[in-house]
Every structure is written in C-alpha cells, then in structure tokens.
C-alpha cells in the first residue's frame, strides 16, 4: 500500500506540474508574441541606429517645449478628471450601496453603459454638445475653452461606473452596525463616517482613483476627437508622431515614458487591491440596502438621479438627436451608399466588420484570459505565475497606438507575416479584452473550494476533467459575463485598430473617426448615425450582462 502511494504521488506531481505549465504557456506566448514583441520592436526601431542605442534622444525629446506641454496636459487633465469623477460618483456609490428603490436595476444599467461604450462614441457625443472646434467665452476676464471642459466631463462620463462599481461594491458589504456603534458612543454622524467607514473604504476609493487616473492618463479617442490639434495627451501625441510626422524616435521615447508611468500606477493599484482584500467585517449586500428615509435621503437620491440624467443620459440623447437631423433618416440612409471618398465600401458595412472582428476577439480573449485566470487560482502556482497577474493589466495602460503600429512593423515576416490577414484586428482587440476576462473570472475561481478539485484528482480525474466537472459549472455565469465585457471592449477598440484595419474593412470606431475627419454636414451626420448604432449595440450587450450579473461577478 505504501509502495503504491509512493508511485502515485510522483505521477500526480508530474501531472500537476504539466497542467500548470500548460495553463500558463498559452497566455505567456500570446502576450510575448502579440504584445511584448511589437512594443519592443517599435521602441528598438525608434531608439537604435546603426546597431547603437541613441539614449541621448530621451533628453532631447524631453527638452522640447511642445513635448513638455503634452506631458503637463496629460498629467493635469488626468488628475482633474480623477478628482471630478470621485466628487460626482461617490454619492452615487453610496446610493447604490445603501438604498433600495424602484428602478434601481435600470439605473444601474444606465450608469454602466458609458463604461462599455467606445471612446470614439463618447467623444462624438460630447462633440455633439459643444460643436466642432469647441466654444470659448470670457468669464470675469478669464478666457474659458469649453473644449477642455468637454474633455474633463467626457472622462467623468466614461469612468463614473468605475467608482460606483468598485467603491459601491465594497460599501454595500460593510456592516452598518459598526458606524451605528460609534454613534451610540457619542460620535456625530460625520465623525462616525470619518473614523469608521472612510478607513474601511479607503483602499477601494484608492483603487478606483488609480484606475480612473490610468484610463484618463492614456486617453486617446476622447482627446483625439474633442481636442483637435490644440490639446494632446501622450497617447494622441504618440499617434501624431507615428502616423503624421513619422518620427519614430520621439514616439519611442513617449512610449517609454507612458510605460513607466503606467507601471507605477499598476504597482500602486496592486498594493491597494491587497489592502482591500485584507480582513474586513463584511455582510451580505442584500441586507444593508433599505428604502431612503426622510427628506435628506430622498433628496440625495434625487440628486444622484439628476446628475446621471445630465452627465450620462443628456450627451447620448443629443448624439441621437443629431443623428436624426436630416429628414427621413437621411444620415442613416447615406450610410448605405459608397461615396468613393472616405471609404472603399459603404459605411454601413463597418457594422458587420465590427461584429465579426469582435466575436473573433472575444473567443481569443476568453481562451487566453480563462487559462490565465485558472493558472492564477491554482494553489501550487509559483511566484512567476502570481507575478504574471500584474502583467495582464499592462495592455490597458500601454499605448494601443504603439501596439497597433508595432503590429505593422514586426508581424511582417514568415511565419508571422500577418499584415494582410484579417486576424490581425481581432488579435489587437483581444489584448484589451483579456484583462477584463481575468478580472471577472478571478473572484469566482478563487471562491471555488480547492478541496473539491483535490477530491476529483484523487479519484483519478485528469486536470481537464476536474475543470469541466468542478470549476466550469460554478464559473459558467462569470464566463458569460467575461465574454460580454470582452465583446463590448473589442467592439469599441480604436487606438490599435486605426492602424491595422484595412480601408475596405473598416470597424465602426475607425469609420466614425474618418467621417469626423472630413468637413461637411453629411459626413458629420453620418458620424453621429454610426456612433448611435455603435452605442445601441454596446447597450444591448450591457443589458444582457446585467441580466447575468451577480454580486460576486459584477465588479470589474
């Protein structure tokens, strides 16, 4: 009997090691080939000449006044956007966490729609509000440019749900009796909130703030459409240096700067997440929500609903109204005609292209992200596997423009000559979808009792059968939600796709940007119509997600 055990254990250990290696191999290979390699290729080409690294180019680029202005505006607008988002969204997080009221699920869906909308649609919606070129006015002798305000408010619009979901999700599980105990001991309501609730919420608030800062620091579509030639973030400047000026060395330096900044933000985010996962007294979220009491709480609810209507619903309503500006749905009918100018095909074909690309990207993202999430939740995961968790977030912060252009200059030789292949666009889109798949599936996979897996393995089940019989039934809903998020973000990916989408196969975001780049009311109206179509497709995907969502899988 003992001899049999000694023979079984090495075989079981070998199978576990092989399974662990197999789970990690596909995600590592995917990120190495389609992320690290293209980024390294463009940086190397920009900073290396005649086999010698031109590191002095870094100081030369940073010495340029226009580049310093871009760095300043990028940092400034990200900080202000983050502060405004927290200011506006924290009351909403409280309302969703503590109040139960009619229409709460519908309002939750409305709040979440902007996050899954493509940045091109968000930029177009606010462009519909301020008009082309923005508006300027004098207020008490100070000249204000509403374009900057449009950029800031568009970032609040886009990131409102990040704060509500991240902070509100934890707030709903904090035991309210802790704050009530402080008040019974003589503390005022503000003092009890400041000394009891705020410290418990601090890690979640910090995590949400860092995520908002990351998204706004790397903002591209919103600033590209609203900022025009006057305002540029690092991402927009990388695009301009790459596609318009063809200065790869400057683009490479800016990429390294953005990479360093994103790395620092992700390190802080990982630290705050660890703090958030520390021991807290949590309760079931369903028992903490109650109907508002008194005029003050009903007034707070009304204020949150009003702010959602003005900041989130109004821009989209104006977008739809502008798309209907021509009689008889003229702008929509114009999408079916090929004008021979902006596109080689009728603009409406971008709808089918986007759906096909997004479905392929979703399949890739679910496969890669699912394997990565499974590897990260194994008890025998090594230090390398755990460190891979942070690397999975890099595509959300590293320049998508760099990745897209890197695809063109690196994937151009056999066996990876993919420049003429349709799969190039889904591969780029999947890079953005994988982090959402991992973040959605990890909490559920970690909640699966490892003893169930061990029992199945002891009974002779292979690793694949253990996954199929134990994990899959428990994570099926999270898997569907992850696929929905991957589909939505793939549908709206713009930074990389703008480089690699072929002229005869444009995606919806690329088509919108091309139409906005041409003068004329017809092109402008068609851009509004295409943006409305894209918004409706994303909203439908989001409503499906809301029907599948659970409290344990609803955060991102």
Coordinates of C-alpha atoms in Angstrom, one line a residue:
X1 CA 0.0 0.0 0.0
X2 CA 2.8 2.4 0.9
X3 CA 4.6 1.5 -2.3
X4 CA 1.5 2.2 -4.3
X5 CA 1.3 5.7 -2.7
X6 CA 4.9 6.5 -3.4
X7 CA 4.3 5.5 -7.1
X8 CA 1.1 7.6 -7.3
X9 CA 2.5 10.8 -5.8
X10 CA 5.3 11.3 -8.3
X11 CA 2.8 10.7 -11.2
X12 CA 0.3 13.1 -9.6
X13 CA 3.0 15.7 -9.0
X14 CA 4.2 15.4 -12.6
X15 CA 0.6 15.8 -13.9
X16 CA 0.1 18.9 -11.7
X17 CA 3.3 20.4 -13.0
X18 CA 2.4 19.6 -16.6
X19 CA -1.1 21.1 -16.1
X20 CA 0.3 24.2 -14.5
X21 CA 2.8 24.7 -17.4
X22 CA 0.1 24.1 -20.0
X23 CA -2.2 26.7 -18.4
X24 CA 0.5 29.4 -18.3
X25 CA 2.1 28.6 -21.7
X26 CA -0.7 29.9 -23.9
X27 CA -1.2 33.3 -22.2
X28 CA 2.6 33.8 -21.9
X29 CA 3.1 33.0 -25.6
X30 CA 0.2 35.2 -26.6
X31 CA 1.4 38.2 -24.7
X32 CA 5.1 37.7 -25.7
X33 CA 4.3 37.5 -29.4
X34 CA 1.4 40.0 -29.7
X35 CA 2.3 42.5 -27.0
X36 CA 5.9 42.5 -25.8
X37 CA 7.4 41.8 -29.3
X38 CA 5.5 44.6 -31.2
X39 CA 6.2 47.1 -28.4
X40 CA 9.9 46.2 -28.2
X41 CA 10.1 46.3 -32.0
X42 CA 8.9 49.9 -32.3
X43 CA 10.9 51.1 -29.3
X44 CA 14.1 49.4 -30.7
X45 CA 13.5 50.9 -34.2
X46 CA 13.0 54.4 -32.7
X47 CA 16.0 54.4 -30.3
X48 CA 18.5 52.3 -32.2
X49 CA 20.5 53.4 -35.2
X50 CA 23.4 51.5 -36.9
X51 CA 23.3 49.0 -34.1
X52 CA 23.8 51.6 -31.4
X53 CA 21.3 52.8 -28.8
X54 CA 20.6 56.5 -29.0
X55 CA 19.7 57.1 -25.4
X56 CA 20.6 60.7 -25.6
X57 CA 17.4 61.1 -27.7
X58 CA 15.4 60.8 -24.5
X59 CA 16.8 64.0 -23.0
X60 CA 16.5 65.7 -26.5
X61 CA 12.8 64.8 -26.7
X62 CA 12.1 65.9 -23.1
X63 CA 13.8 69.2 -23.8
X64 CA 11.2 70.2 -26.4
X65 CA 8.7 72.7 -25.1
X66 CA 5.8 71.2 -27.0
X67 CA 6.5 67.8 -25.6
X68 CA 6.7 69.2 -22.1
X69 CA 3.3 70.8 -22.7
X70 CA 1.9 67.5 -23.7
X71 CA 3.3 65.8 -20.6
X72 CA 1.8 68.6 -18.4
X73 CA -1.6 68.5 -20.1
X74 CA -1.7 64.7 -19.9
X75 CA -0.9 64.7 -16.1
X76 CA -3.1 67.7 -15.3
X77 CA -6.2 66.6 -17.1
X78 CA -5.8 63.0 -15.6
X79 CA -5.6 64.4 -12.1
X80 CA -8.5 66.8 -12.5
X81 CA -10.6 64.2 -14.3
X82 CA -10.0 61.7 -11.5
X83 CA -10.9 64.3 -8.8
X84 CA -14.1 65.3 -10.7
X85 CA -15.1 61.6 -11.2
X86 CA -14.7 60.9 -7.4
X87 CA -16.6 64.0 -6.5
X88 CA -19.6 63.2 -8.8
X89 CA -19.6 59.4 -8.4
X90 CA -19.1 58.8 -4.7
X91 CA -22.6 59.9 -3.8
X92 CA -23.8 57.5 -6.5
X93 CA -21.8 54.7 -5.0
X94 CA -23.5 55.4 -1.6
X95 CA -26.9 55.4 -3.1
X96 CA -26.4 52.1 -4.9
X97 CA -24.8 50.6 -1.8
X98 CA -27.3 51.6 0.9
X99 CA -30.6 52.4 -0.8
X100 CA -33.2 50.1 -2.3
X101 CA -35.7 51.9 -4.6
X102 CA -37.9 51.2 -7.6
X103 CA -35.9 51.2 -10.9
X104 CA -32.6 50.5 -9.2
X105 CA -31.5 47.8 -11.7
X106 CA -32.5 50.0 -14.7
X107 CA -30.5 52.9 -13.2
X108 CA -27.5 50.6 -12.6
X109 CA -27.6 49.6 -16.3
X110 CA -27.8 53.2 -17.4
X111 CA -24.8 54.0 -15.2
X112 CA -22.7 51.1 -16.6
X113 CA -23.5 51.8 -20.3
X114 CA -20.9 54.6 -20.7
X115 CA -18.1 52.4 -19.4
X116 CA -18.6 49.8 -22.2
X117 CA -19.1 52.5 -24.9
X118 CA -16.2 53.1 -27.2
X119 CA -14.2 56.2 -26.5
X120 CA -15.0 57.4 -30.1
X121 CA -18.7 57.4 -29.3
X122 CA -18.1 59.3 -26.0
X123 CA -16.0 61.9 -27.8
X124 CA -18.6 62.1 -30.6
X125 CA -21.4 62.6 -28.0
X126 CA -19.7 65.5 -26.3
X127 CA -18.7 66.9 -29.7
X128 CA -22.4 67.0 -30.5
X129 CA -22.9 69.1 -27.3
X130 CA -20.1 71.6 -27.9
X131 CA -20.0 71.6 -31.7
X132 CA -16.9 71.4 -33.8
X133 CA -13.9 73.4 -32.6
X134 CA -15.5 74.0 -29.2
X135 CA -16.8 77.2 -27.8
X136 CA -14.9 80.0 -26.0
X137 CA -16.2 82.7 -23.7
X138 CA -14.9 85.3 -21.2
X139 CA -15.9 85.0 -17.6
X140 CA -14.7 87.8 -15.3
X141 CA -11.8 88.4 -17.6
X142 CA -10.7 84.8 -17.7
X143 CA -11.0 83.1 -21.1
X144 CA -12.5 79.7 -20.9
X145 CA -12.3 77.0 -23.5
X146 CA -15.2 74.6 -23.3
X147 CA -13.2 72.0 -25.2
X148 CA -11.2 71.4 -22.1
X149 CA -14.3 71.1 -20.0
X150 CA -15.8 68.8 -22.6
X151 CA -12.7 66.5 -22.3
X152 CA -12.9 66.5 -18.5
X153 CA -16.7 65.8 -18.4
X154 CA -16.3 63.1 -21.1
X155 CA -13.8 61.4 -18.8
X156 CA -16.3 61.7 -15.9
X157 CA -19.0 60.3 -18.2
X158 CA -16.8 57.3 -19.1
X159 CA -15.4 56.5 -15.6
X160 CA -18.5 57.1 -13.4
X161 CA -19.3 53.4 -13.4
X162 CA -15.7 52.5 -12.3
X163 CA -16.2 54.4 -9.0
X164 CA -19.8 53.2 -8.5
X165 CA -18.9 49.5 -9.0
X166 CA -15.6 49.5 -7.2
X167 CA -16.4 51.6 -4.2
X168 CA -20.2 50.8 -4.1
X169 CA -19.5 47.1 -4.2
X170 CA -17.4 47.2 -1.0
X171 CA -19.7 49.8 0.6
X172 CA -22.7 47.6 0.2
X173 CA -20.9 44.8 2.2
X174 CA -19.7 46.9 5.1
X175 CA -21.6 46.2 8.3
X176 CA -23.6 49.4 9.1
X177 CA -23.7 48.4 12.7
X178 CA -20.1 49.4 13.1
X179 CA -20.9 53.0 12.3
X180 CA -24.1 52.9 14.5
X181 CA -22.0 51.6 17.4
X182 CA -19.7 54.7 17.1
X183 CA -22.7 57.0 17.1
X184 CA -24.1 55.3 20.2
X185 CA -20.7 56.1 21.9
X186 CA -21.3 59.8 21.2
X187 CA -19.8 60.4 17.8
X188 CA -21.7 62.6 15.4
X189 CA -22.7 61.2 12.0
X190 CA -19.9 62.9 10.1
X191 CA -17.4 61.8 12.8
X192 CA -18.6 58.2 12.8
X193 CA -18.3 58.1 9.0
X194 CA -14.9 59.7 9.0
X195 CA -13.4 57.4 11.7
X196 CA -15.2 54.1 10.9
X197 CA -16.5 53.9 7.3
X198 CA -13.9 56.0 5.5
X199 CA -10.9 54.0 6.6
X200 CA -12.6 50.8 5.5
X201 CA -13.5 52.4 2.1
X202 CA -10.1 54.0 1.6
X203 CA -8.5 51.0 -0.3
X204 CA -11.5 50.8 -2.6
X205 CA -11.5 54.5 -3.2
X206 CA -7.8 54.5 -3.9
X207 CA -8.1 51.6 -6.3
X208 CA -11.0 53.3 -8.1
X209 CA -9.0 56.6 -8.3
X210 CA -5.9 54.8 -9.7
X211 CA -8.0 53.0 -12.3
X212 CA -9.7 56.3 -13.4
X213 CA -6.3 58.0 -13.5
X214 CA -4.9 55.2 -15.6
X215 CA -7.8 55.4 -18.1
X216 CA -7.6 59.2 -18.4
X217 CA -3.8 59.4 -18.5
X218 CA -3.9 57.1 -21.5
X219 CA -7.0 58.7 -23.1
X220 CA -6.9 58.6 -26.9
X221 CA -10.3 58.6 -28.6
X222 CA -11.9 61.3 -26.4
X223 CA -9.0 63.7 -26.7
X224 CA -8.4 62.9 -30.4
X225 CA -11.9 63.9 -31.3
X226 CA -12.5 66.7 -28.9
X227 CA -9.0 68.2 -28.5
X228 CA -8.2 68.6 -32.2
X229 CA -4.7 70.0 -32.9
X230 CA -4.7 72.1 -29.7
X231 CA -4.9 69.5 -26.9
X232 CA -2.9 66.3 -26.9
X233 CA -2.3 63.5 -24.3
X234 CA 0.7 61.3 -24.6
X235 CA -1.3 58.7 -26.4
X236 CA -2.6 61.3 -29.0
X237 CA 1.0 62.6 -29.4
X238 CA 2.4 59.1 -30.0
X239 CA -0.2 58.7 -32.7
X240 CA 0.7 62.1 -34.3
X241 CA 4.4 61.4 -34.2
X242 CA 3.9 57.9 -35.7
X243 CA 1.3 58.4 -38.4
X244 CA 1.6 62.1 -39.3
X245 CA 5.2 63.2 -38.7
X246 CA 6.8 59.7 -39.0
X247 CA 9.2 60.4 -36.1
X248 CA 9.6 57.0 -34.6
X249 CA 12.3 58.1 -32.1
X250 CA 10.1 60.7 -30.5
X251 CA 7.2 58.2 -30.4
X252 CA 9.5 55.6 -28.8
X253 CA 10.6 58.0 -26.1
X254 CA 7.0 58.9 -25.3
X255 CA 6.1 55.2 -25.2
X256 CA 8.8 54.6 -22.6
X257 CA 7.6 57.5 -20.5
X258 CA 4.0 56.2 -20.7
X259 CA 5.1 52.7 -19.9
X260 CA 7.0 53.9 -16.8
X261 CA 4.0 55.9 -15.6
X262 CA 1.6 53.1 -16.2
X263 CA 3.9 50.6 -14.4
X264 CA 4.0 52.9 -11.3
X265 CA 0.2 53.2 -11.4
X266 CA -0.3 49.5 -11.7
X267 CA 2.1 48.8 -8.8
X268 CA 0.1 51.2 -6.6
X269 CA -3.1 49.6 -7.8
X270 CA -1.8 46.1 -6.8
X271 CA -1.0 47.4 -3.4
X272 CA -4.4 48.9 -2.8
X273 CA -6.1 45.7 -4.0
X274 CA -4.1 43.7 -1.5
X275 CA -5.2 46.2 1.2
X276 CA -8.8 45.9 0.0
X277 CA -8.6 42.1 0.3
X278 CA -7.5 42.4 4.0
X279 CA -9.8 41.3 6.7
X280 CA -12.9 43.4 7.0
X281 CA -16.2 42.7 8.7
X282 CA -18.4 42.1 5.6
X283 CA -22.0 41.2 5.4
X284 CA -24.4 40.2 2.7
X285 CA -25.0 43.2 0.5
X286 CA -28.8 42.4 0.2
X287 CA -29.3 43.1 3.9
X288 CA -27.7 46.5 4.0
X289 CA -29.8 48.2 1.4
X290 CA -33.1 49.9 2.6
X291 CA -35.6 52.4 1.3
X292 CA -34.5 56.1 1.8
X293 CA -35.8 57.8 4.9
X294 CA -36.5 61.4 5.4
X295 CA -36.2 64.4 3.0
X296 CA -32.4 64.4 3.2
X297 CA -32.0 60.8 1.9
X298 CA -34.7 61.2 -0.8
X299 CA -33.1 64.5 -1.8
X300 CA -29.7 62.7 -2.2
X301 CA -31.4 60.0 -4.3
X302 CA -33.0 62.7 -6.5
X303 CA -29.6 64.5 -6.8
X304 CA -27.9 61.3 -8.0
X305 CA -30.6 60.5 -10.5
X306 CA -30.4 64.1 -11.7
X307 CA -26.7 64.0 -12.1
X308 CA -26.9 60.7 -14.0
X309 CA -29.5 62.3 -16.3
X310 CA -27.4 65.4 -17.0
X311 CA -23.9 63.9 -17.2
X312 CA -24.7 60.4 -18.6
X313 CA -28.0 60.5 -20.5
X314 CA -28.0 64.0 -22.0
X315 CA -24.9 63.6 -24.1
X316 CA -26.2 60.3 -25.6
X317 CA -29.6 61.9 -26.2
X318 CA -28.0 64.8 -28.1
X319 CA -26.0 62.3 -30.1
X320 CA -29.2 60.5 -31.1
X321 CA -30.9 63.8 -31.9
X322 CA -28.0 65.0 -34.1
X323 CA -28.1 61.7 -36.0
X324 CA -31.8 62.4 -36.8
X325 CA -31.0 65.9 -38.1
X326 CA -31.7 65.0 -41.8
X327 CA -35.3 64.4 -42.9
X328 CA -36.4 60.8 -43.4
X329 CA -33.4 59.3 -41.6
X330 CA -31.2 60.9 -44.3
X331 CA -27.9 60.3 -42.4
X332 CA -28.7 56.7 -41.8
X333 CA -29.7 56.1 -45.5
X334 CA -26.5 57.8 -46.6
X335 CA -24.6 55.1 -44.7
X336 CA -25.7 52.6 -47.3
X337 CA -24.1 54.5 -50.2
X338 CA -20.5 54.4 -51.3
X339 CA -19.3 57.9 -51.9
X340 CA -15.9 56.8 -53.2
X341 CA -14.2 59.3 -50.8
X342 CA -13.8 58.3 -47.2
X343 CA -14.4 54.5 -47.7
X344 CA -13.9 52.0 -50.4
X345 CA -17.2 50.4 -49.3
X346 CA -20.5 51.7 -48.0
X347 CA -20.0 52.9 -44.3
X348 CA -22.8 50.6 -43.1
X349 CA -20.5 47.6 -43.9
X350 CA -18.4 48.7 -40.9
X351 CA -21.2 47.3 -38.6
X352 CA -20.8 43.8 -40.0
X353 CA -17.0 44.1 -39.9
X354 CA -17.0 45.2 -36.3
X355 CA -19.3 42.4 -35.2
X356 CA -17.2 39.7 -36.9
X357 CA -13.9 41.1 -35.5
X358 CA -15.4 41.4 -32.0
X359 CA -16.7 37.9 -32.0
X360 CA -13.3 36.5 -33.0
X361 CA -11.5 38.7 -30.5
X362 CA -13.9 37.6 -27.8
X363 CA -13.1 33.9 -28.5
X364 CA -9.4 34.6 -28.3
X365 CA -9.8 36.7 -25.1
X366 CA -11.9 34.1 -23.3
X367 CA -9.5 31.3 -24.2
X368 CA -6.3 33.3 -23.2
X369 CA -7.9 35.0 -20.2
X370 CA -9.7 31.9 -19.0
X371 CA -6.4 29.9 -19.0
X372 CA -4.6 32.8 -17.2
X373 CA -7.3 33.1 -14.5
X374 CA -7.2 29.4 -13.9
X375 CA -3.5 29.3 -13.6
X376 CA -3.6 32.3 -11.1
X377 CA -6.0 30.5 -8.8
X378 CA -4.1 27.2 -8.5
X379 CA -2.7 26.6 -5.1
X380 CA 0.6 25.4 -6.5
X381 CA 1.0 28.5 -8.6
X382 CA 4.6 29.7 -8.5
X383 CA 5.9 33.2 -8.0
X384 CA 6.2 33.7 -11.7
X385 CA 2.6 32.8 -12.2
X386 CA 1.5 35.2 -9.5
X387 CA 3.7 38.0 -11.0
X388 CA 2.0 37.4 -14.3
X389 CA -1.2 38.8 -12.8
X390 CA 0.2 42.3 -12.9
X391 CA 1.5 41.9 -16.5
X392 CA -2.0 41.0 -17.7
X393 CA -3.1 44.6 -16.9
X394 CA -0.4 46.3 -19.0
X395 CA -2.4 46.4 -22.3
X396 CA -5.0 48.6 -20.6
X397 CA -2.3 51.3 -20.0
X398 CA 0.4 50.8 -22.6
X399 CA -0.2 52.8 -25.7
X400 CA -2.6 51.0 -28.0
X401 CA -1.2 53.2 -30.8
X402 CA 2.2 51.7 -30.2
X403 CA 0.8 48.2 -30.2
X404 CA -1.0 48.8 -33.5
X405 CA 1.9 50.3 -35.3
X406 CA 4.2 47.7 -33.8
X407 CA 2.0 45.0 -35.4
X408 CA 2.7 46.6 -38.8
X409 CA 6.5 46.7 -38.4
X410 CA 7.0 43.4 -36.5
X411 CA 4.5 40.9 -37.9
X412 CA 5.7 41.3 -41.5
X413 CA 7.9 38.2 -42.0
X414 CA 7.1 34.5 -42.1
X415 CA 5.9 32.7 -40.1
X416 CA 4.2 35.7 -38.6
X417 CA 3.5 37.8 -41.7
X418 CA 0.0 38.8 -40.7
X419 CA -0.2 42.3 -42.2
X420 CA -2.7 41.2 -44.9
X421 CA -4.6 38.8 -42.7
X422 CA -8.0 39.6 -41.2
X423 CA -6.9 38.0 -37.9
X424 CA -4.6 41.0 -37.1
X425 CA -7.5 43.2 -35.9
X426 CA -9.1 40.6 -33.5
X427 CA -5.6 39.9 -32.1
X428 CA -5.2 43.5 -31.2
X429 CA -8.7 43.8 -29.8
X430 CA -8.2 40.6 -27.7
X431 CA -5.2 42.2 -26.0
X432 CA -7.7 44.7 -24.4
X433 CA -10.3 42.1 -23.7
X434 CA -8.1 39.6 -21.8
X435 CA -7.6 41.8 -18.6
X436 CA -11.4 42.1 -18.3
X437 CA -11.8 38.4 -18.7
X438 CA -9.2 37.7 -16.0
X439 CA -10.6 40.3 -13.6
X440 CA -14.1 39.0 -14.0
X441 CA -13.3 35.3 -13.6
X442 CA -10.7 35.5 -10.8
X443 CA -13.0 36.2 -7.8
X444 CA -15.3 33.3 -8.7
X445 CA -12.5 30.9 -9.4
X446 CA -10.8 31.8 -6.1
X447 CA -14.1 31.1 -4.3
X448 CA -14.2 27.5 -5.5
X449 CA -13.3 25.2 -2.7
X450 CA -9.9 23.7 -3.6
X451 CA -10.8 20.5 -1.7
X452 CA -13.4 19.7 -4.4
X453 CA -10.6 19.8 -7.1
X454 CA -8.3 17.7 -4.9
X455 CA -11.1 15.1 -4.3
X456 CA -11.7 14.8 -8.0
X457 CA -8.0 14.4 -8.7
X458 CA -7.6 11.7 -6.0
X459 CA -10.5 9.8 -7.7
X460 CA -8.4 9.8 -10.9
X461 CA -9.9 12.7 -12.9
X462 CA -7.5 14.4 -15.3
X463 CA -6.9 18.2 -14.9
X464 CA -9.2 18.9 -17.9
X465 CA -12.0 16.7 -16.4
X466 CA -11.5 18.5 -13.0
X467 CA -12.0 21.8 -14.7
X468 CA -15.0 20.5 -16.7
X469 CA -16.8 18.8 -13.8
X470 CA -15.9 21.1 -10.8
X471 CA -14.9 24.6 -12.0
X472 CA -17.0 25.1 -15.1
X473 CA -20.4 24.6 -13.5
X474 CA -19.5 27.2 -10.9
X475 CA -18.0 29.8 -13.2
X476 CA -20.3 29.4 -16.2
X477 CA -22.1 32.7 -15.5
X478 CA -18.9 34.6 -14.8
X479 CA -17.5 33.2 -18.1
X480 CA -20.5 34.6 -20.0
X481 CA -20.1 37.9 -18.3
X482 CA -16.4 38.0 -19.1
X483 CA -17.3 37.2 -22.7
X484 CA -19.8 40.0 -22.8
X485 CA -17.2 42.5 -21.5
X486 CA -14.6 41.3 -23.9
X487 CA -17.1 41.7 -26.8
X488 CA -18.0 45.2 -25.8
X489 CA -14.5 46.5 -25.4
X490 CA -13.3 44.7 -28.5
X491 CA -16.2 46.3 -30.4
X492 CA -15.0 49.8 -29.4
X493 CA -11.2 49.4 -29.6
X494 CA -9.7 52.3 -31.6
X495 CA -6.1 53.0 -30.8
X496 CA -4.6 49.9 -32.4
X497 CA -7.3 49.2 -34.9
X498 CA -6.9 52.6 -36.6
X499 CA -3.5 51.4 -37.8
X500 CA -4.3 47.9 -38.9
X501 CA -7.9 48.0 -40.2
X502 CA -7.9 47.7 -43.9
X503 CA -9.6 50.5 -46.0
X504 CA -12.1 48.0 -47.4
X505 CA -12.9 46.5 -44.0
X506 CA -13.2 49.5 -41.5
X507 CA -14.5 49.0 -38.0
X508 CA -17.2 51.2 -36.5
X509 CA -14.8 53.4 -34.4
X510 CA -12.4 53.8 -37.3
X511 CA -15.3 54.7 -39.6
X512 CA -16.6 57.3 -37.2
X513 CA -13.2 58.9 -36.9
X514 CA -12.7 59.0 -40.7
X515 CA -16.1 60.7 -41.1
X516 CA -15.3 63.3 -38.4
X517 CA -12.0 64.0 -40.2
X518 CA -13.8 65.3 -43.2
X519 CA -15.7 68.6 -43.5
X520 CA -19.3 68.8 -44.4
X521 CA -22.7 68.3 -42.6
X522 CA -23.3 65.0 -44.4
X523 CA -20.1 63.4 -43.0
X524 CA -20.8 64.8 -39.6
X525 CA -24.3 63.5 -39.6
X526 CA -23.2 60.1 -40.8
X527 CA -20.6 60.0 -37.9
X528 CA -23.4 60.7 -35.5
X529 CA -25.5 58.0 -37.0
X530 CA -22.7 55.4 -36.9
X531 CA -22.0 56.3 -33.3
X532 CA -25.6 55.9 -32.4
X533 CA -25.6 52.4 -34.0
X534 CA -22.4 51.5 -32.1
X535 CA -24.0 52.8 -28.9
X536 CA -27.1 50.7 -29.3
X537 CA -25.1 47.5 -30.0
X538 CA -22.9 48.1 -26.8
X539 CA -26.0 48.9 -24.8
X540 CA -27.7 45.7 -25.8
X541 CA -24.6 43.8 -24.8
X542 CA -24.6 45.6 -21.5
X543 CA -28.3 44.8 -20.8
X544 CA -27.5 41.1 -21.4
X545 CA -24.7 41.4 -18.9
X546 CA -26.9 42.9 -16.3
X547 CA -29.3 40.0 -16.6
X548 CA -26.4 37.6 -16.0
X549 CA -24.7 39.7 -13.3
X550 CA -24.4 38.5 -9.7
X551 CA -22.9 40.4 -6.8
X552 CA -19.9 38.2 -6.9
X553 CA -19.2 38.6 -10.6
X554 CA -20.4 42.1 -11.2
X555 CA -17.3 44.1 -10.4
X556 CA -14.5 44.9 -12.8

